[in-house]
Amino acid sequence: MKAKKVMAMAMASAMILSLTACGGGNSSDDAAKGGETQSEEKATVNVVEPNKDAANTEKTDETLTVGLASEPSSLYGASVGKTENEEQIIGNAMLDSLVKFNYSTNEIEPSLATEWEWVDDTHLKFKLRDDVTMSDGTPLVADDVVYTCNKIWIEKNQTNDTGKYLVGATAEDEHTVVIEFNTVAPDFLKMMSWTNFGIVSEDEVNAAGGLEQISTNPLAGSGPYKFKEWKNGQSVTLERNENYWDKDYAGYYKEIVFTFTSDAAAREMAVESGDSDIAYDMPVSQASTYAENDSVNTTIYGFGQTTHLWYNQGENAGVTKDEKVREAIDKALDFDAIAQVGTAGFADASLSYWDPSCDYYTENYTVEERAVDVEGAKALLEEAGYADGLEVTALGLQDITPVLTVMQANLAEAGITLKIDTPDTAQFVEGAFGGNYDLICVGDTPAIRTPASVMPFLQKLNVEGPGMVIGGAKWTNDEFDSTITELISEADTEKAAELATTLDEMVKDQTVCSNLYSEMKSSVYAKDLKGFNTIERGFVDVTGFYE
């Protein structure tokens, strides 16, 4: 457990308040400008780091209750070509992948596969365990992996990250399988640890009635917990797999119950009252308030994603096609204030395109370069022909409004009027796909070097192709595209770092986007609970908790 001084909590609170109040006071205005708030007190709060506790060694008959924000539409999304956050959290307890990634040691570890090797740049061979039992009691064999890969990952998920990089799988013998990819990326091995790459058998799917049926009745997989019951609109219950193959694992809880409540305050109160053990994915803007509560544990952590402010340069772009306008906006922004509001003071302003979790991270900006320069911004606007100011529109979902409000005040100082557009989710997605904005805040997770994670907004396939990314610059060039491909395919970490630095400098030189902050996640859980661990994308791993 560590103590952390939070510098800007009064500012964050003021920003959130300004969204609901009829009128704004001076304190919220000052906060938006990055200035001092009425309260200059600094709150000292305690937060628990994830992935730090020792593994559990006991089994009990107790039940773990996990409060999630929403109910998924399926519990095995890959079978119907989708992934949902809550579905991945639940599915991780039921499904095992070929390998697993240890977020404490940052190492790939054996799971269903004991050994693996790259046969060549695009063929990955796995040697399977011979002691794994599936949920129906049958042993795991290579044909199960072939079925899962060819019939589920590829046929049902051709347009998403689960299937679009795969060619197919073949069995060499009963416990050896080779998976072929359609592009070169050594980090595909790490990607294979994700929940959506969990293995099921054809017999399990057929017993459930088919892929559609197993998505909501997932009696499948070989994980530490098995599906028991789904009370639609209320809860999902899993039960411990008493025949789990990994004898080094001990599931403390006999059952895990997931409940669904969109009201974050209600999820937190359920933990305080003892009705729930975990309130997952709480608003980061309120994290310090939770952390000051001695009756619960609070965890706040990054998950490898950096938020960027993208400048539209596509077909529908307006003034942001002008590089001087982009530079002017960048100079006018108070990046420290933006980061403090966006992360509740738990992360600093980004000094690179890349998230600090990347093994090729280097700082490409100095703190001085990120300082506010209103006069410099005004001079650039005058050079661009906008001495009298201009208006731009930022598109975003409701949760980014506090950050956009800070930007709005920053830009006003330079004579730029920022209009904030926060439609409903469907309209946001339509506008973000179509490039109907001047500015948009979206991020990527480049710590894993796959095509879906490394600068997807600047890949030609996404910009000029079927539009597989939401937001971004809606623009790229051959140099960006080829260098990104090199970075993804480079096996040598030092060479990858050089390529990453080159890309970072290209983004900086052309002001393609402004780097804002590392995104954070926050959860609240019972005081006597240990074993808060994470999986991909910062999702909680519910299988490791104990008292």
Coordinates of C-alpha atoms in Angstrom, one line a residue:
M1 CA 0.0 0.0 0.0
K2 CA 1.4 3.4 -0.8
A3 CA 0.5 7.0 0.0
K4 CA 0.2 9.5 -2.8
K5 CA -0.4 13.2 -2.6
V6 CA -3.2 14.3 -4.9
M7 CA -2.6 17.8 -6.2
A8 CA -5.8 18.7 -8.0
M9 CA -8.7 17.1 -6.4
A10 CA -10.5 20.3 -5.7
M11 CA -10.1 21.2 -9.3
A12 CA -11.5 17.9 -10.5
S13 CA -14.4 18.1 -8.2
A14 CA -15.1 21.7 -9.4
M15 CA -15.0 20.5 -13.0
I16 CA -17.5 17.7 -12.4
L17 CA -19.8 20.0 -10.4
S18 CA -19.9 22.5 -13.3
L19 CA -21.6 19.9 -15.4
T20 CA -24.6 19.7 -13.2
A21 CA -24.8 23.2 -11.7
C22 CA -27.0 25.9 -13.4
G23 CA -24.3 28.5 -13.0
G24 CA -20.5 28.4 -12.5
G25 CA -18.6 30.1 -9.7
N26 CA -15.0 31.4 -9.8
S27 CA -13.6 28.2 -8.4
S28 CA -14.7 26.2 -11.4
D29 CA -13.5 28.9 -13.8
D30 CA -10.1 29.0 -12.2
A31 CA -9.9 25.2 -12.3
A32 CA -10.6 25.2 -16.0
K33 CA -7.8 27.6 -16.5
G34 CA -5.4 25.4 -14.5
G35 CA -5.2 28.0 -11.8
E36 CA -5.6 27.7 -8.0
T37 CA -8.9 26.6 -6.6
Q38 CA -10.5 28.0 -3.5
S39 CA -9.2 25.2 -1.4
E40 CA -5.4 24.8 -1.5
E41 CA -5.3 21.8 0.8
K42 CA -3.7 18.7 -0.5
A43 CA -5.4 15.4 0.2
T44 CA -3.2 12.5 1.3
V45 CA -4.8 9.2 0.3
N46 CA -4.0 5.5 0.4
V47 CA -4.3 3.4 -2.7
V48 CA -3.5 -0.3 -3.2
E49 CA -1.4 -1.3 -6.2
P50 CA -2.8 -4.3 -8.1
N51 CA -0.7 -7.4 -8.9
K52 CA 1.3 -7.2 -5.7
D53 CA -0.3 -9.7 -3.2
A54 CA 0.9 -13.3 -2.8
A55 CA -1.2 -16.0 -4.4
N56 CA -4.0 -17.6 -2.3
T57 CA -3.4 -21.2 -0.9
E58 CA -6.8 -21.9 0.7
K59 CA -10.2 -23.1 -0.4
T60 CA -13.5 -22.1 1.4
D61 CA -17.2 -22.4 0.9
E62 CA -17.7 -18.6 0.8
T63 CA -19.0 -16.5 -2.0
L64 CA -17.4 -13.5 -3.7
T65 CA -19.8 -10.8 -5.0
V66 CA -18.5 -8.5 -7.8
G67 CA -20.4 -5.4 -8.8
L68 CA -20.1 -4.5 -12.5
A69 CA -21.4 -1.4 -14.2
S70 CA -23.5 -3.2 -16.9
E71 CA -24.7 -6.7 -17.9
P72 CA -23.1 -8.2 -21.0
S73 CA -25.3 -9.5 -23.8
S74 CA -23.3 -12.8 -23.9
L75 CA -20.8 -14.7 -21.7
Y76 CA -18.8 -16.1 -24.5
G77 CA -18.7 -13.3 -27.0
A78 CA -16.2 -14.9 -29.4
S79 CA -18.8 -17.5 -30.4
V80 CA -21.0 -14.7 -31.9
G81 CA -18.3 -12.3 -33.1
K82 CA -18.2 -9.8 -30.3
T83 CA -16.3 -8.7 -27.2
E84 CA -17.7 -6.7 -24.2
N85 CA -15.7 -5.6 -21.2
E86 CA -17.9 -7.3 -18.6
E87 CA -18.1 -10.5 -20.7
Q88 CA -14.3 -10.6 -20.8
I89 CA -14.1 -10.3 -17.0
I90 CA -16.5 -13.1 -16.5
G91 CA -15.1 -15.3 -19.3
N92 CA -11.6 -15.0 -17.9
A93 CA -12.6 -17.2 -15.0
M94 CA -14.1 -19.9 -17.2
L95 CA -11.7 -20.0 -20.1
D96 CA -8.0 -20.8 -20.3
S97 CA -5.8 -19.6 -23.2
L98 CA -2.7 -21.3 -24.6
V99 CA -0.5 -18.9 -22.6
K100 CA -1.0 -16.4 -19.9
F101 CA 0.6 -13.0 -19.1
N102 CA 1.8 -12.3 -15.6
Y103 CA 1.2 -8.6 -15.0
S104 CA 3.4 -8.7 -11.9
T105 CA 6.5 -10.0 -13.6
N106 CA 5.6 -8.8 -17.2
E107 CA 6.4 -12.3 -18.4
I108 CA 4.5 -14.8 -20.7
E109 CA 3.9 -18.0 -18.8
P110 CA 2.6 -21.5 -19.7
S111 CA -1.1 -22.2 -19.5
L112 CA -2.7 -24.8 -21.8
A113 CA 0.5 -24.9 -23.7
T114 CA 3.8 -25.9 -22.0
E115 CA 6.1 -24.8 -24.8
W116 CA 5.9 -22.6 -27.9
E117 CA 8.2 -21.4 -30.7
W118 CA 8.0 -19.3 -33.8
V119 CA 8.6 -21.7 -36.7
D120 CA 9.0 -18.7 -39.0
D121 CA 7.7 -15.1 -39.0
T122 CA 4.1 -16.1 -39.2
H123 CA 3.8 -19.6 -37.8
L124 CA 3.6 -20.2 -34.1
K125 CA 3.8 -23.8 -32.7
F126 CA 2.4 -24.8 -29.3
K127 CA 2.9 -28.0 -27.3
L128 CA -0.2 -28.7 -25.2
R129 CA -0.5 -30.1 -21.8
D130 CA -1.7 -33.7 -21.6
D131 CA -3.6 -33.4 -18.3
V132 CA -6.2 -30.8 -19.0
T133 CA -9.9 -31.7 -18.7
M134 CA -12.6 -29.7 -20.4
S135 CA -15.9 -28.8 -18.7
D136 CA -17.6 -31.9 -20.1
G137 CA -14.9 -34.2 -18.7
T138 CA -13.1 -34.9 -22.0
P139 CA -9.3 -34.3 -22.4
L140 CA -7.9 -31.3 -24.2
V141 CA -6.4 -32.2 -27.6
A142 CA -5.0 -30.3 -30.5
D143 CA -8.2 -30.6 -32.5
D144 CA -9.9 -28.5 -29.8
V145 CA -7.5 -25.6 -30.5
V146 CA -7.9 -26.1 -34.3
Y147 CA -11.7 -26.0 -33.9
T148 CA -11.6 -22.9 -31.7
C149 CA -9.3 -21.1 -34.1
N150 CA -10.8 -22.0 -37.4
K151 CA -14.5 -22.1 -36.6
I152 CA -14.8 -19.4 -33.9
W153 CA -11.9 -17.0 -33.9
I154 CA -11.7 -16.8 -37.7
E155 CA -15.2 -17.6 -39.1
K156 CA -17.0 -15.5 -36.4
N157 CA -14.5 -12.7 -35.9
Q158 CA -13.1 -11.8 -39.2
T159 CA -13.4 -8.0 -38.7
N160 CA -12.2 -7.7 -35.1
D161 CA -9.0 -8.3 -33.2
T162 CA -9.8 -11.9 -32.4
G163 CA -9.8 -13.1 -36.0
K164 CA -8.6 -10.6 -38.5
Y165 CA -4.9 -11.4 -38.1
L166 CA -5.3 -15.2 -38.3
V167 CA -5.0 -17.6 -41.3
G168 CA -5.8 -20.8 -39.5
A169 CA -4.6 -23.6 -37.3
T170 CA -3.5 -27.2 -38.0
A171 CA -2.8 -30.1 -35.7
E172 CA 0.6 -31.9 -36.0
D173 CA -0.3 -34.5 -33.5
E174 CA -2.7 -34.9 -30.5
H175 CA -0.8 -32.3 -28.4
T176 CA 0.9 -30.1 -31.0
V177 CA -0.8 -27.3 -32.9
V178 CA 0.5 -24.6 -35.3
I179 CA -1.3 -21.3 -35.7
E180 CA -0.6 -19.2 -38.8
F181 CA -0.9 -15.3 -38.9
N182 CA -1.4 -13.1 -41.9
T183 CA 1.1 -10.5 -40.9
V184 CA 4.4 -10.3 -38.9
A185 CA 4.1 -9.3 -35.2
P186 CA 6.1 -11.1 -32.5
D187 CA 3.7 -9.8 -29.8
F188 CA 0.9 -11.9 -31.3
L189 CA 2.2 -14.4 -28.7
K190 CA 1.2 -12.1 -25.9
M191 CA -2.1 -11.4 -27.6
M192 CA -2.9 -15.1 -27.4
S193 CA -3.1 -14.7 -23.6
W194 CA -6.3 -12.6 -23.9
T195 CA -9.6 -13.9 -22.8
N196 CA -11.1 -13.9 -26.3
F197 CA -8.5 -16.5 -27.2
G198 CA -9.8 -19.0 -24.6
I199 CA -10.1 -22.6 -25.9
V200 CA -13.3 -24.6 -26.1
S201 CA -14.1 -28.0 -27.7
E202 CA -16.5 -28.8 -30.5
D203 CA -18.2 -31.3 -28.3
E204 CA -19.0 -28.7 -25.7
V205 CA -20.4 -26.3 -28.3
N206 CA -22.6 -29.1 -29.8
A207 CA -23.8 -30.1 -26.4
A208 CA -24.9 -26.6 -25.8
G209 CA -26.9 -26.5 -29.1
G210 CA -24.4 -24.5 -31.2
L211 CA -22.4 -21.3 -31.1
E212 CA -25.4 -19.0 -30.6
Q213 CA -26.6 -21.0 -27.6
I214 CA -23.2 -21.4 -25.9
S215 CA -22.8 -17.6 -25.9
T216 CA -25.4 -17.4 -23.2
N217 CA -25.0 -20.9 -21.7
P218 CA -21.2 -21.2 -21.6
L219 CA -20.7 -24.7 -20.2
A220 CA -17.3 -24.8 -21.9
G221 CA -13.6 -24.3 -21.4
S222 CA -11.2 -25.6 -18.8
G223 CA -10.9 -22.6 -16.5
P224 CA -10.8 -22.4 -12.6
Y225 CA -14.5 -21.7 -12.5
K226 CA -17.5 -23.1 -14.4
F227 CA -20.8 -21.4 -15.4
K228 CA -23.7 -22.2 -13.1
E229 CA -26.5 -19.7 -13.6
W230 CA -27.5 -16.5 -15.3
K231 CA -30.5 -14.6 -13.9
N232 CA -31.2 -12.2 -16.7
G233 CA -31.1 -8.6 -15.4
Q234 CA -29.8 -9.6 -12.0
S235 CA -26.7 -11.8 -11.7
V236 CA -24.4 -14.4 -13.2
T237 CA -23.0 -17.1 -10.9
L238 CA -19.9 -19.2 -11.4
E239 CA -18.8 -22.2 -9.3
R240 CA -15.4 -23.4 -8.6
N241 CA -14.0 -26.1 -10.9
E242 CA -13.0 -28.8 -8.5
N243 CA -11.3 -30.7 -11.3
Y244 CA -9.1 -27.8 -12.4
W245 CA -5.9 -29.1 -14.0
D246 CA -3.6 -26.5 -12.4
K247 CA -2.9 -28.0 -8.9
D248 CA -0.8 -25.0 -7.9
Y249 CA -4.0 -22.9 -8.1
A250 CA -6.5 -22.6 -5.2
G251 CA -9.8 -20.9 -5.7
Y252 CA -10.6 -19.3 -2.3
Y253 CA -14.3 -18.8 -3.1
K254 CA -16.7 -21.7 -3.9
E255 CA -18.9 -19.3 -6.0
I256 CA -18.4 -16.0 -7.7
V257 CA -21.6 -13.9 -8.2
F258 CA -21.6 -10.9 -10.6
T259 CA -24.2 -8.2 -10.1
F260 CA -24.9 -5.3 -12.4
T261 CA -25.5 -1.7 -11.3
S262 CA -24.9 1.3 -13.5
D263 CA -24.9 3.7 -10.5
A264 CA -21.3 3.9 -9.4
A265 CA -22.3 5.3 -6.0
A266 CA -24.6 2.4 -5.4
R267 CA -21.9 -0.1 -6.3
E268 CA -19.5 1.6 -3.8
M269 CA -22.2 1.7 -1.0
A270 CA -22.8 -2.0 -1.5
V271 CA -19.1 -2.6 -0.7
E272 CA -19.4 -0.4 2.4
S273 CA -22.5 -2.2 3.6
G274 CA -21.1 -5.6 3.0
D275 CA -23.6 -6.6 0.3
S276 CA -20.8 -6.7 -2.3
D277 CA -17.1 -7.3 -2.1
I278 CA -15.9 -5.4 -5.2
A279 CA -17.1 -2.3 -7.0
Y280 CA -15.3 -2.5 -10.3
D281 CA -14.5 0.4 -12.7
M282 CA -15.4 3.3 -10.6
P283 CA -15.2 6.9 -11.8
V284 CA -11.5 8.0 -11.6
S285 CA -12.7 11.6 -11.0
Q286 CA -13.9 10.4 -7.5
A287 CA -10.9 8.2 -6.8
S288 CA -9.4 10.3 -4.0
T289 CA -12.8 10.4 -2.2
Y290 CA -12.9 6.6 -2.2
A291 CA -9.3 6.4 -1.1
E292 CA -9.9 8.6 1.9
N293 CA -12.5 6.1 3.2
D294 CA -10.7 3.9 5.7
S295 CA -13.5 1.3 5.6
V296 CA -12.7 0.1 2.0
N297 CA -9.7 -0.5 -0.2
T298 CA -9.2 1.6 -3.3
T299 CA -7.0 0.8 -6.2
I300 CA -6.1 3.2 -9.0
Y301 CA -3.8 2.1 -11.8
G302 CA -2.8 2.7 -15.4
F303 CA -3.5 0.0 -18.0
G304 CA -1.2 1.0 -20.9
Q305 CA -3.5 3.4 -22.7
T306 CA -2.6 7.1 -23.4
T307 CA -5.3 9.6 -24.4
H308 CA -4.5 11.8 -27.4
L309 CA -6.2 14.9 -28.7
W310 CA -6.4 14.3 -32.4
Y311 CA -6.7 17.0 -35.1
N312 CA -8.9 16.1 -38.0
Q313 CA -7.0 16.3 -41.3
G314 CA -9.4 14.1 -43.4
E315 CA -12.0 14.8 -46.1
N316 CA -14.4 16.5 -43.6
A317 CA -11.7 18.5 -41.8
G318 CA -11.9 22.3 -41.5
V319 CA -9.3 24.6 -40.0
T320 CA -7.3 21.8 -38.4
K321 CA -5.9 20.9 -41.8
D322 CA -3.7 23.9 -41.3
E323 CA -0.6 22.9 -39.3
K324 CA -0.3 26.4 -37.8
V325 CA -3.7 26.1 -36.3
R326 CA -2.8 22.7 -34.9
E327 CA 0.3 24.1 -33.4
A328 CA -1.6 27.1 -31.9
I329 CA -4.1 24.8 -30.2
D330 CA -1.2 22.7 -28.8
K331 CA 0.6 25.8 -27.4
A332 CA -2.5 27.1 -25.8
L333 CA -3.3 23.9 -23.8
D334 CA -2.5 23.6 -20.1
F335 CA -1.4 19.9 -20.2
D336 CA -0.8 19.7 -16.4
A337 CA -4.4 20.9 -15.7
I338 CA -5.8 18.5 -18.3
A339 CA -3.9 15.5 -16.8
Q340 CA -5.0 16.4 -13.3
V341 CA -8.6 16.5 -14.2
G342 CA -8.4 13.5 -16.6
T343 CA -6.7 11.3 -14.0
A344 CA -7.9 12.9 -10.7
G345 CA -4.3 13.9 -10.1
F346 CA -2.9 10.3 -10.2
A347 CA -0.9 10.7 -13.5
D348 CA 1.2 13.5 -15.0
A349 CA 0.9 15.0 -18.5
S350 CA 2.3 12.8 -21.2
L351 CA 5.8 13.6 -22.6
S352 CA 5.6 11.1 -25.4
Y353 CA 3.1 9.5 -27.8
W354 CA 3.8 6.2 -26.1
D355 CA 2.5 5.1 -22.8
P356 CA 5.2 4.6 -20.1
S357 CA 4.3 0.9 -19.9
C358 CA 5.8 0.4 -23.3
D359 CA 9.2 -1.3 -23.3
Y360 CA 10.3 1.2 -26.0
Y361 CA 9.1 4.3 -24.1
T362 CA 11.2 7.5 -24.3
E363 CA 10.3 11.0 -23.4
N364 CA 10.1 13.2 -26.6
Y365 CA 9.0 16.4 -24.9
T366 CA 10.6 18.4 -22.1
V367 CA 8.4 19.8 -19.3
E368 CA 9.3 23.2 -20.6
E369 CA 8.0 22.4 -24.1
R370 CA 4.6 21.4 -22.5
A371 CA 4.3 24.8 -20.8
V372 CA 1.4 27.0 -21.8
D373 CA 2.3 29.6 -24.4
V374 CA -0.7 31.8 -25.1
E375 CA 1.2 34.5 -26.9
G376 CA 2.9 31.9 -29.2
A377 CA -0.5 30.5 -30.0
K378 CA -1.9 33.9 -30.9
A379 CA 1.1 34.6 -33.1
L380 CA 0.5 31.3 -35.0
L381 CA -3.1 32.1 -35.5
E382 CA -2.3 35.5 -36.9
E383 CA 0.1 33.8 -39.4
A384 CA -2.6 31.4 -40.4
G385 CA -5.0 34.3 -41.0
Y386 CA -7.1 34.0 -37.8
A387 CA -6.0 37.0 -35.9
D388 CA -9.6 37.6 -34.9
G389 CA -10.0 34.0 -33.6
L390 CA -11.7 30.9 -34.8
E391 CA -14.2 28.2 -33.7
V392 CA -13.5 24.5 -33.5
T393 CA -15.7 21.6 -32.4
A394 CA -14.6 18.7 -30.1
L395 CA -16.6 15.5 -30.3
G396 CA -16.7 13.3 -27.2
L397 CA -18.7 11.1 -24.9
Q398 CA -20.1 12.6 -21.7
D399 CA -17.3 11.3 -19.5
I400 CA -14.7 13.3 -21.3
T401 CA -16.6 16.6 -20.7
P402 CA -14.5 17.8 -17.7
V403 CA -11.3 17.5 -19.8
L404 CA -12.9 19.3 -22.7
T405 CA -14.1 22.0 -20.4
V406 CA -10.5 22.6 -19.3
M407 CA -9.5 22.8 -22.9
Q408 CA -12.3 25.2 -23.7
A409 CA -11.0 27.6 -21.1
N410 CA -7.4 27.2 -22.2
L411 CA -8.2 27.9 -25.9
A412 CA -10.4 30.9 -25.0
E413 CA -7.3 32.7 -23.7
A414 CA -5.8 32.4 -27.2
G415 CA -9.0 33.5 -29.0
I416 CA -10.2 30.1 -30.0
T417 CA -13.8 29.2 -29.3
L418 CA -14.2 25.5 -28.5
K419 CA -17.7 24.0 -29.0
I420 CA -18.1 20.8 -27.0
D421 CA -20.3 18.1 -28.7
T422 CA -21.3 15.2 -26.5
P423 CA -24.1 13.2 -28.2
D424 CA -25.3 9.8 -27.2
T425 CA -23.1 6.8 -27.8
A426 CA -24.6 5.8 -31.2
Q427 CA -24.3 9.4 -32.6
F428 CA -20.7 9.6 -31.2
V429 CA -19.6 6.4 -32.9
E430 CA -21.2 7.6 -36.2
G431 CA -19.5 11.0 -36.0
A432 CA -16.1 9.5 -34.9
F433 CA -16.1 7.0 -37.7
G434 CA -17.2 9.6 -40.3
G435 CA -14.7 12.3 -39.2
N436 CA -17.4 14.8 -38.3
Y437 CA -15.3 16.8 -35.8
D438 CA -12.3 19.1 -35.6
L439 CA -10.9 17.6 -32.4
I440 CA -11.5 14.2 -30.7
C441 CA -9.9 12.5 -27.6
V442 CA -9.2 8.8 -28.2
G443 CA -6.3 6.5 -27.2
D444 CA -4.5 3.3 -28.0
T445 CA -2.7 0.6 -26.1
P446 CA 0.8 0.3 -27.7
A447 CA 2.4 -1.7 -24.9
I448 CA 1.6 -4.8 -27.0
R449 CA 2.9 -4.4 -30.6
T450 CA 0.2 -5.7 -32.8
P451 CA -1.6 -3.9 -35.7
A452 CA -4.6 -3.2 -33.5
S453 CA -2.6 -1.5 -30.8
V454 CA 0.3 0.5 -32.4
M455 CA -0.9 3.8 -33.9
P456 CA -4.0 2.2 -35.5
F457 CA -5.2 5.8 -36.2
L458 CA -2.3 6.3 -38.7
Q459 CA -2.4 3.0 -40.5
K460 CA -3.5 3.1 -44.1
L461 CA -5.7 0.1 -43.7
N462 CA -7.8 2.0 -41.2
V463 CA -7.7 5.5 -42.7
E464 CA -8.2 4.5 -46.3
G465 CA -9.9 1.1 -45.8
P466 CA -13.1 0.0 -44.1
G467 CA -12.8 2.4 -41.2
M468 CA -11.9 0.2 -38.3
V469 CA -11.0 2.9 -35.9
I470 CA -13.0 5.4 -34.1
G471 CA -11.6 8.9 -34.3
G472 CA -8.0 9.9 -35.1
A473 CA -6.6 12.2 -37.7
K474 CA -8.4 10.6 -40.6
W475 CA -5.1 11.0 -42.4
T476 CA -1.8 9.3 -42.8
N477 CA 1.1 9.0 -45.3
D478 CA 3.4 6.3 -46.7
E479 CA 6.2 7.1 -44.2
F480 CA 3.9 6.7 -41.2
D481 CA 2.3 3.5 -42.5
S482 CA 5.6 1.8 -43.3
T483 CA 7.4 2.8 -40.1
I484 CA 4.4 1.6 -38.0
T485 CA 4.6 -1.8 -39.9
E486 CA 8.3 -2.0 -39.1
L487 CA 7.8 -1.3 -35.4
I488 CA 5.1 -4.0 -35.2
S489 CA 7.2 -6.6 -36.9
E490 CA 10.6 -5.8 -35.2
A491 CA 11.7 -8.5 -32.8
D492 CA 14.7 -6.6 -31.4
T493 CA 13.6 -4.3 -28.6
E494 CA 16.4 -1.8 -29.1
K495 CA 15.6 -1.4 -32.8
A496 CA 11.9 -1.2 -31.9
A497 CA 12.8 1.7 -29.6
E498 CA 14.5 3.5 -32.4
L499 CA 11.5 3.1 -34.7
A500 CA 9.1 4.2 -31.9
T501 CA 11.2 7.3 -31.3
T502 CA 11.1 8.1 -35.0
L503 CA 7.4 7.9 -35.1
D504 CA 7.1 10.0 -31.9
E505 CA 9.2 12.7 -33.6
M506 CA 7.1 12.6 -36.7
V507 CA 3.9 13.1 -34.7
K508 CA 5.5 16.0 -32.9
D509 CA 7.0 17.7 -35.9
Q510 CA 3.6 17.7 -37.8
T511 CA 1.4 18.2 -34.7
V512 CA -0.7 15.2 -35.7
C513 CA -2.1 15.0 -32.2
S514 CA -1.4 16.3 -28.7
N515 CA -0.5 13.7 -26.1
L516 CA -2.5 14.2 -22.9
Y517 CA -2.2 11.6 -20.1
S518 CA -2.1 7.9 -19.3
E519 CA -5.7 6.7 -18.7
M520 CA -6.5 5.2 -15.3
K521 CA -8.9 2.7 -13.8
S522 CA -10.2 2.6 -10.3
S523 CA -12.1 0.1 -8.2
V524 CA -13.2 -0.2 -4.6
Y525 CA -13.2 -3.4 -2.6
A526 CA -13.7 -4.8 0.9
K527 CA -11.0 -3.9 3.4
D528 CA -10.1 -7.5 4.3
L529 CA -9.9 -8.6 0.7
K530 CA -6.5 -9.4 -1.0
G531 CA -5.4 -10.5 -4.4
F532 CA -6.5 -7.7 -6.7
N533 CA -4.9 -8.7 -10.0
T534 CA -5.5 -7.6 -13.5
I535 CA -5.6 -9.1 -17.0
E536 CA -5.5 -7.5 -20.4
R537 CA -6.7 -3.9 -20.8
G538 CA -6.7 -3.5 -17.1
F539 CA -9.7 -5.8 -16.5
V540 CA -9.9 -7.3 -13.0
D541 CA -9.0 -11.0 -12.5
V542 CA -11.7 -12.2 -10.1
T543 CA -10.0 -15.7 -9.7
G544 CA -7.3 -14.5 -7.3
F545 CA -9.2 -12.8 -4.5
Y546 CA -9.0 -14.2 -0.9
E547 CA -9.4 -13.0 2.7

